[in-house]
PDB file of C-alpha atoms in Angstrom:
ATOM      1  CA  UNK A 154      19.562 -12.984   2.163  1.00  0.00           C
ATOM      2  CA  UNK A 155      19.290 -10.318  -0.577  1.00  0.00           C
ATOM      3  CA  UNK A 156      18.956  -6.642   0.252  1.00  0.00           C
ATOM      4  CA  UNK A 157      15.346  -5.577   0.702  1.00  0.00           C
ATOM      5  CA  UNK A 158      15.928  -2.329  -1.217  1.00  0.00           C
ATOM      6  CA  UNK A 159      18.275  -1.487  -4.071  1.00  0.00           C
ATOM      7  CA  UNK A 160      19.715   2.015  -4.154  1.00  0.00           C
ATOM      8  CA  UNK A 161      19.168   4.324  -7.094  1.00  0.00           C
ATOM      9  CA  UNK A 162      22.676   5.684  -7.661  1.00  0.00           C
ATOM     10  CA  UNK A 163      23.547   9.389  -7.524  1.00  0.00           C
ATOM     11  CA  UNK A 164      20.439  10.396  -5.580  1.00  0.00           C
ATOM     12  CA  UNK A 165      21.525  13.952  -4.817  1.00  0.00           C
ATOM     13  CA  UNK A 166      18.399  15.467  -3.272  1.00  0.00           C
ATOM     14  CA  UNK A 167      18.270  16.371   0.423  1.00  0.00           C
ATOM     15  CA  UNK A 168      14.505  16.962   0.421  1.00  0.00           C
ATOM     16  CA  UNK A 169      11.968  15.210  -1.816  1.00  0.00           C
ATOM     17  CA  UNK A 170       8.277  15.834  -2.403  1.00  0.00           C
ATOM     18  CA  UNK A 171       7.364  12.806  -4.471  1.00  0.00           C
ATOM     19  CA  UNK A 172       8.606  10.167  -6.850  1.00  0.00           C
ATOM     20  CA  UNK A 173       7.632   7.056  -8.734  1.00  0.00           C
ATOM     21  CA  UNK A 174       8.797   4.163 -10.898  1.00  0.00           C
ATOM     22  CA  UNK A 175       7.680   2.496 -14.114  1.00  0.00           C
ATOM     23  CA  UNK A 176       8.985  -0.461 -16.105  1.00  0.00           C
ATOM     24  CA  UNK A 177       8.918  -1.075 -19.866  1.00  0.00           C
ATOM     25  CA  UNK A 178      11.203  -2.073 -22.683  1.00  0.00           C
ATOM     26  CA  UNK A 179      12.853   1.004 -24.200  1.00  0.00           C
ATOM     27  CA  UNK A 180      15.595  -0.524 -26.334  1.00  0.00           C
ATOM     28  CA  UNK A 181      13.440  -2.823 -28.461  1.00  0.00           C
ATOM     29  CA  UNK A 182      15.519  -5.860 -27.512  1.00  0.00           C
ATOM     30  CA  UNK A 183      12.890  -7.647 -25.426  1.00  0.00           C
ATOM     31  CA  UNK A 184      14.437  -6.506 -22.131  1.00  0.00           C
ATOM     32  CA  UNK A 185      12.886  -4.331 -19.447  1.00  0.00           C
ATOM     33  CA  UNK A 186      14.154  -0.943 -18.270  1.00  0.00           C
ATOM     34  CA  UNK A 187      13.420   0.959 -15.064  1.00  0.00           C
ATOM     35  CA  UNK A 188      12.393   4.626 -15.110  1.00  0.00           C
ATOM     36  CA  UNK A 189      12.718   6.445 -11.775  1.00  0.00           C
ATOM     37  CA  UNK A 190      11.116   9.854 -11.143  1.00  0.00           C
ATOM     38  CA  UNK A 191      12.026  12.171  -8.278  1.00  0.00           C
ATOM     39  CA  UNK A 192      10.850  15.590  -7.113  1.00  0.00           C
ATOM     40  CA  UNK A 193      13.774  17.540  -5.721  1.00  0.00           C
ATOM     41  CA  UNK A 194      12.706  20.262  -3.273  1.00  0.00           C
ATOM     42  CA  UNK A 195      15.576  22.671  -2.696  1.00  0.00           C
ATOM     43  CA  UNK A 196      15.156  26.248  -1.492  1.00  0.00           C
ATOM     44  CA  UNK A 197      12.919  27.951  -4.051  1.00  0.00           C
ATOM     45  CA  UNK A 198      11.825  26.198  -7.226  1.00  0.00           C
ATOM     46  CA  UNK A 199      11.210  22.437  -7.205  1.00  0.00           C
ATOM     47  CA  UNK A 200      12.514  20.183  -9.976  1.00  0.00           C
ATOM     48  CA  UNK A 201      11.114  16.980 -11.436  1.00  0.00           C
ATOM     49  CA  UNK A 202      13.804  14.650 -12.797  1.00  0.00           C
ATOM     50  CA  UNK A 203      13.962  11.104 -14.098  1.00  0.00           C
ATOM     51  CA  UNK A 204      16.577   8.574 -15.123  1.00  0.00           C
ATOM     52  CA  UNK A 205      16.585   5.173 -16.779  1.00  0.00           C
ATOM     53  CA  UNK A 206      18.213   2.036 -15.388  1.00  0.00           C
ATOM     54  CA  UNK A 207      18.775  -0.236 -18.358  1.00  0.00           C
ATOM     55  CA  UNK A 208      18.360  -4.024 -18.523  1.00  0.00           C
ATOM     56  CA  UNK A 209      16.413  -4.896 -15.378  1.00  0.00           C
ATOM     57  CA  UNK A 210      16.820  -8.593 -14.531  1.00  0.00           C
ATOM     58  CA  UNK A 211      14.445 -11.036 -12.814  1.00  0.00           C
ATOM     59  CA  UNK A 212      15.950 -10.215  -9.404  1.00  0.00           C
ATOM     60  CA  UNK A 213      15.234  -6.509  -9.814  1.00  0.00           C
ATOM     61  CA  UNK A 214      18.840  -5.537 -10.501  1.00  0.00           C
ATOM     62  CA  UNK A 215      19.742  -2.986 -13.144  1.00  0.00           C
ATOM     63  CA  UNK A 216      22.416  -4.874 -15.084  1.00  0.00           C
ATOM     64  CA  UNK A 217      23.110  -2.145 -17.672  1.00  0.00           C
ATOM     65  CA  UNK A 218      24.079   1.465 -17.162  1.00  0.00           C
ATOM     66  CA  UNK A 219      22.062   4.260 -15.618  1.00  0.00           C
ATOM     67  CA  UNK A 220      21.398   7.344 -17.710  1.00  0.00           C
ATOM     68  CA  UNK A 221      22.077  10.774 -16.214  1.00  0.00           C
ATOM     69  CA  UNK A 222      19.228  12.559 -14.453  1.00  0.00           C
ATOM     70  CA  UNK A 223      17.019  14.402 -16.957  1.00  0.00           C
ATOM     71  CA  UNK A 224      14.864  17.397 -15.998  1.00  0.00           C
ATOM     72  CA  UNK A 225      11.147  17.297 -16.775  1.00  0.00           C
ATOM     73  CA  UNK A 226      10.857  20.663 -18.544  1.00  0.00           C
ATOM     74  CA  UNK A 227       8.699  23.513 -17.249  1.00  0.00           C
ATOM     75  CA  UNK A 228       8.367  22.123 -13.720  1.00  0.00           C
ATOM     76  CA  UNK A 229       6.813  25.216 -12.205  1.00  0.00           C
ATOM     77  CA  UNK A 230       5.868  24.170  -8.655  1.00  0.00           C
ATOM     78  CA  UNK A 231       7.476  25.676  -5.604  1.00  0.00           C
ATOM     79  CA  UNK A 232       5.876  22.932  -3.505  1.00  0.00           C
ATOM     80  CA  UNK A 233       4.612  19.494  -4.492  1.00  0.00           C
ATOM     81  CA  UNK A 234       2.617  16.866  -2.635  1.00  0.00           C
ATOM     82  CA  UNK A 235       3.358  13.870  -4.824  1.00  0.00           C
ATOM     83  CA  UNK A 236       4.365  12.762  -8.301  1.00  0.00           C
ATOM     84  CA  UNK A 237       3.965   9.672 -10.440  1.00  0.00           C
ATOM     85  CA  UNK A 238       5.126   8.187 -13.720  1.00  0.00           C
ATOM     86  CA  UNK A 239       3.850   5.649 -16.249  1.00  0.00           C
ATOM     87  CA  UNK A 240       5.013   4.274 -19.610  1.00  0.00           C
ATOM     88  CA  UNK A 241       2.870   3.272 -22.585  1.00  0.00           C
ATOM     89  CA  UNK A 242       2.907   3.325 -26.375  1.00  0.00           C
ATOM     90  CA  UNK A 243       0.109   5.849 -26.850  1.00  0.00           C
ATOM     91  CA  UNK A 244       0.355   6.370 -30.602  1.00  0.00           C
ATOM     92  CA  UNK A 245       1.079   2.780 -31.623  1.00  0.00           C
ATOM     93  CA  UNK A 246       4.468   3.525 -33.217  1.00  0.00           C
ATOM     94  CA  UNK A 247       6.348   0.992 -31.081  1.00  0.00           C
ATOM     95  CA  UNK A 248       8.027   3.564 -28.808  1.00  0.00           C
ATOM     96  CA  UNK A 249       7.205   4.181 -25.163  1.00  0.00           C
ATOM     97  CA  UNK A 250       5.699   7.512 -24.105  1.00  0.00           C
ATOM     98  CA  UNK A 251       6.481   8.909 -20.646  1.00  0.00           C
ATOM     99  CA  UNK A 252       3.483  10.102 -18.601  1.00  0.00           C
ATOM    100  CA  UNK A 253       4.499  12.326 -15.673  1.00  0.00           C
ATOM    101  CA  UNK A 254       1.971  13.503 -13.073  1.00  0.00           C
ATOM    102  CA  UNK A 255       2.345  15.882 -10.169  1.00  0.00           C
ATOM    103  CA  UNK A 256       0.384  17.518  -7.384  1.00  0.00           C
ATOM    104  CA  UNK A 257       1.093  21.249  -7.264  1.00  0.00           C
ATOM    105  CA  UNK A 258       0.688  22.650  -3.740  1.00  0.00           C
ATOM    106  CA  UNK A 259       0.293  26.444  -4.037  1.00  0.00           C
ATOM    107  CA  UNK A 260      -1.393  28.744  -1.551  1.00  0.00           C
ATOM    108  CA  UNK A 261      -5.029  27.682  -1.800  1.00  0.00           C
ATOM    109  CA  UNK A 262      -6.384  24.519  -3.422  1.00  0.00           C
ATOM    110  CA  UNK A 263      -4.021  21.959  -4.866  1.00  0.00           C
ATOM    111  CA  UNK A 264      -4.054  20.939  -8.497  1.00  0.00           C
ATOM    112  CA  UNK A 265      -3.157  17.681 -10.176  1.00  0.00           C
ATOM    113  CA  UNK A 266      -1.580  17.812 -13.632  1.00  0.00           C
ATOM    114  CA  UNK A 267       0.109  15.521 -16.113  1.00  0.00           C
ATOM    115  CA  UNK A 268       2.165  15.831 -19.260  1.00  0.00           C
ATOM    116  CA  UNK A 269       3.500  13.368 -21.810  1.00  0.00           C
ATOM    117  CA  UNK A 270       7.011  13.058 -23.165  1.00  0.00           C
ATOM    118  CA  UNK A 271       6.639  11.289 -26.492  1.00  0.00           C
ATOM    119  CA  UNK A 272       8.941   8.505 -27.697  1.00  0.00           C
ATOM    120  CA  UNK A 273      11.356   7.966 -24.823  1.00  0.00           C
ATOM    121  CA  UNK A 274      14.537   6.297 -26.081  1.00  0.00           C
ATOM    122  CA  UNK A 275      16.880   3.923 -24.254  1.00  0.00           C
ATOM    123  CA  UNK A 276      19.205   6.828 -23.418  1.00  0.00           C
ATOM    124  CA  UNK A 277      16.417   8.609 -21.509  1.00  0.00           C
ATOM    125  CA  UNK A 278      15.758  11.276 -24.144  1.00  0.00           C
ATOM    126  CA  UNK A 279      12.241  12.326 -25.105  1.00  0.00           C
ATOM    127  CA  UNK A 280      12.608  12.398 -28.890  1.00  0.00           C
ATOM    128  CA  UNK A 281       9.061  13.409 -29.862  1.00  0.00           C
ATOM    129  CA  UNK A 282       8.582  16.511 -27.714  1.00  0.00           C
ATOM    130  CA  UNK A 283       6.490  17.220 -24.621  1.00  0.00           C
ATOM    131  CA  UNK A 284       2.824  18.112 -24.328  1.00  0.00           C
ATOM    132  CA  UNK A 285       1.850  21.076 -22.163  1.00  0.00           C
ATOM    133  CA  UNK A 286       0.817  20.362 -18.578  1.00  0.00           C
ATOM    134  CA  UNK A 287      -2.794  19.102 -18.612  1.00  0.00           C
ATOM    135  CA  UNK A 288      -4.940  19.783 -15.527  1.00  0.00           C
ATOM    136  CA  UNK A 289      -6.789  16.801 -14.058  1.00  0.00           C
ATOM    137  CA  UNK A 290     -10.309  18.235 -13.794  1.00  0.00           C
ATOM    138  CA  UNK A 291     -12.275  18.574 -10.539  1.00  0.00           C
ATOM    139  CA  UNK A 292      -9.210  18.311  -8.306  1.00  0.00           C
ATOM    140  CA  UNK A 293     -10.860  19.336  -5.065  1.00  0.00           C
ATOM    141  CA  UNK A 294      -8.165  18.581  -2.505  1.00  0.00           C
ATOM    142  CA  UNK A 295      -6.419  21.336  -0.577  1.00  0.00           C
ATOM    143  CA  UNK A 296      -3.841  18.918   0.852  1.00  0.00           C
ATOM    144  CA  UNK A 297      -2.553  15.680  -0.692  1.00  0.00           C
ATOM    145  CA  UNK A 298      -0.157  12.980   0.381  1.00  0.00           C
ATOM    146  CA  UNK A 299       0.519  11.394  -2.980  1.00  0.00           C
ATOM    147  CA  UNK A 300      -0.490  10.777  -6.580  1.00  0.00           C
ATOM    148  CA  UNK A 301       0.142   7.886  -8.940  1.00  0.00           C
ATOM    149  CA  UNK A 302      -0.789   7.185 -12.549  1.00  0.00           C
ATOM    150  CA  UNK A 303      -1.146   4.109 -14.734  1.00  0.00           C
ATOM    151  CA  UNK A 304      -2.118   3.534 -18.347  1.00  0.00           C
ATOM    152  CA  UNK A 305      -4.367   0.602 -19.254  1.00  0.00           C
ATOM    153  CA  UNK A 306      -3.448  -1.963 -21.903  1.00  0.00           C
ATOM    154  CA  UNK A 307      -4.965  -1.218 -25.316  1.00  0.00           C
ATOM    155  CA  UNK A 308      -8.583  -2.196 -25.879  1.00  0.00           C
ATOM    156  CA  UNK A 309      -9.892  -3.864 -29.045  1.00  0.00           C
ATOM    157  CA  UNK A 310      -9.566  -0.616 -30.996  1.00  0.00           C
ATOM    158  CA  UNK A 311      -6.122   0.191 -29.585  1.00  0.00           C
ATOM    159  CA  UNK A 312      -7.415   2.844 -27.177  1.00  0.00           C
ATOM    160  CA  UNK A 313      -5.920   3.359 -23.732  1.00  0.00           C
ATOM    161  CA  UNK A 314      -7.171   5.015 -20.562  1.00  0.00           C
ATOM    162  CA  UNK A 315      -5.334   7.010 -17.905  1.00  0.00           C
ATOM    163  CA  UNK A 316      -5.912   5.941 -14.290  1.00  0.00           C
ATOM    164  CA  UNK A 317      -5.175   8.633 -11.679  1.00  0.00           C
ATOM    165  CA  UNK A 318      -4.992   7.855  -7.953  1.00  0.00           C
ATOM    166  CA  UNK A 319      -4.660  10.453  -5.215  1.00  0.00           C
ATOM    167  CA  UNK A 320      -4.481  10.519  -1.443  1.00  0.00           C
ATOM    168  CA  UNK A 321      -6.639  13.353  -0.127  1.00  0.00           C
ATOM    169  CA  UNK A 322      -5.438  14.624   3.264  1.00  0.00           C
ATOM    170  CA  UNK A 323      -8.729  16.112   4.421  1.00  0.00           C
ATOM    171  CA  UNK A 324      -9.644  17.441   7.869  1.00  0.00           C
ATOM    172  CA  UNK A 325     -11.497  14.234   8.793  1.00  0.00           C
ATOM    173  CA  UNK A 326      -8.725  11.860   7.775  1.00  0.00           C
ATOM    174  CA  UNK A 327      -7.051  10.606   4.656  1.00  0.00           C
ATOM    175  CA  UNK A 328      -8.789   8.791   1.833  1.00  0.00           C
ATOM    176  CA  UNK A 329      -7.636   7.319  -1.432  1.00  0.00           C
ATOM    177  CA  UNK A 330      -9.588   8.076  -4.590  1.00  0.00           C
ATOM    178  CA  UNK A 331      -9.133   7.288  -8.259  1.00  0.00           C
ATOM    179  CA  UNK A 332     -10.671   8.271 -11.543  1.00  0.00           C
ATOM    180  CA  UNK A 333     -10.226   7.178 -15.121  1.00  0.00           C
ATOM    181  CA  UNK A 334      -9.670   9.387 -18.138  1.00  0.00           C
ATOM    182  CA  UNK A 335     -10.842   7.533 -21.222  1.00  0.00           C
ATOM    183  CA  UNK A 336      -9.238   7.673 -24.649  1.00  0.00           C
ATOM    184  CA  UNK A 337      -5.822   9.063 -23.677  1.00  0.00           C
ATOM    185  CA  UNK A 338      -3.816  10.165 -26.723  1.00  0.00           C
ATOM    186  CA  UNK A 339      -0.126  10.948 -27.154  1.00  0.00           C
ATOM    187  CA  UNK A 340      -1.122  14.633 -27.331  1.00  0.00           C
ATOM    188  CA  UNK A 341      -2.489  14.484 -23.772  1.00  0.00           C
ATOM    189  CA  UNK A 342      -6.142  14.645 -24.816  1.00  0.00           C
ATOM    190  CA  UNK A 343      -8.697  12.705 -22.751  1.00  0.00           C
ATOM    191  CA  UNK A 344     -12.174  12.016 -24.129  1.00  0.00           C
ATOM    192  CA  UNK A 345     -13.910  11.966 -20.737  1.00  0.00           C
ATOM    193  CA  UNK A 346     -13.437  11.359 -17.032  1.00  0.00           C
ATOM    194  CA  UNK A 347     -15.244   9.186 -14.508  1.00  0.00           C
ATOM    195  CA  UNK A 348     -16.182  10.816 -11.188  1.00  0.00           C
ATOM    196  CA  UNK A 349     -13.816  10.524  -8.227  1.00  0.00           C
TER     197      UNK A 349
END
């Protein structure tokens, strides 16, 4: 019987406050690669990091090498309550763009944010630069227990939407909510948002 879980090698963190996975072809060879995101929560400043496991097979095994861990730049949170990652070709140039989301948990209300690393290569490098952190509007939650993001396939005009899901840990119990940001661009712009 195969193992139920496969270990991500070199997981160094003793305390985590979120993570996620996404799959897409990064090398342009028709294969699929695994991107793993983690939030490391040491004493003091948190860090968001990701790595790529190359050549994922049908059994879920990374048959190529793993890249080193790469820091998501300007990760400012001291505390997080979730993180997520998605991959999509947002500008239609054939390369995959890395969408990273996080829940920042400061004193007071939480905030959800995302940023985009443009043109992720097979070695795990963002070759087209990073957008600034973009706030997800109307984030009302004071406590969260997770966030995830997905990008829709292109519509007839090539446009894509950003789907954001959060778990609100309110005083009367948890609830899951999602909203959609229409017209996501590689610059992080969103044309409009549905309600939660």
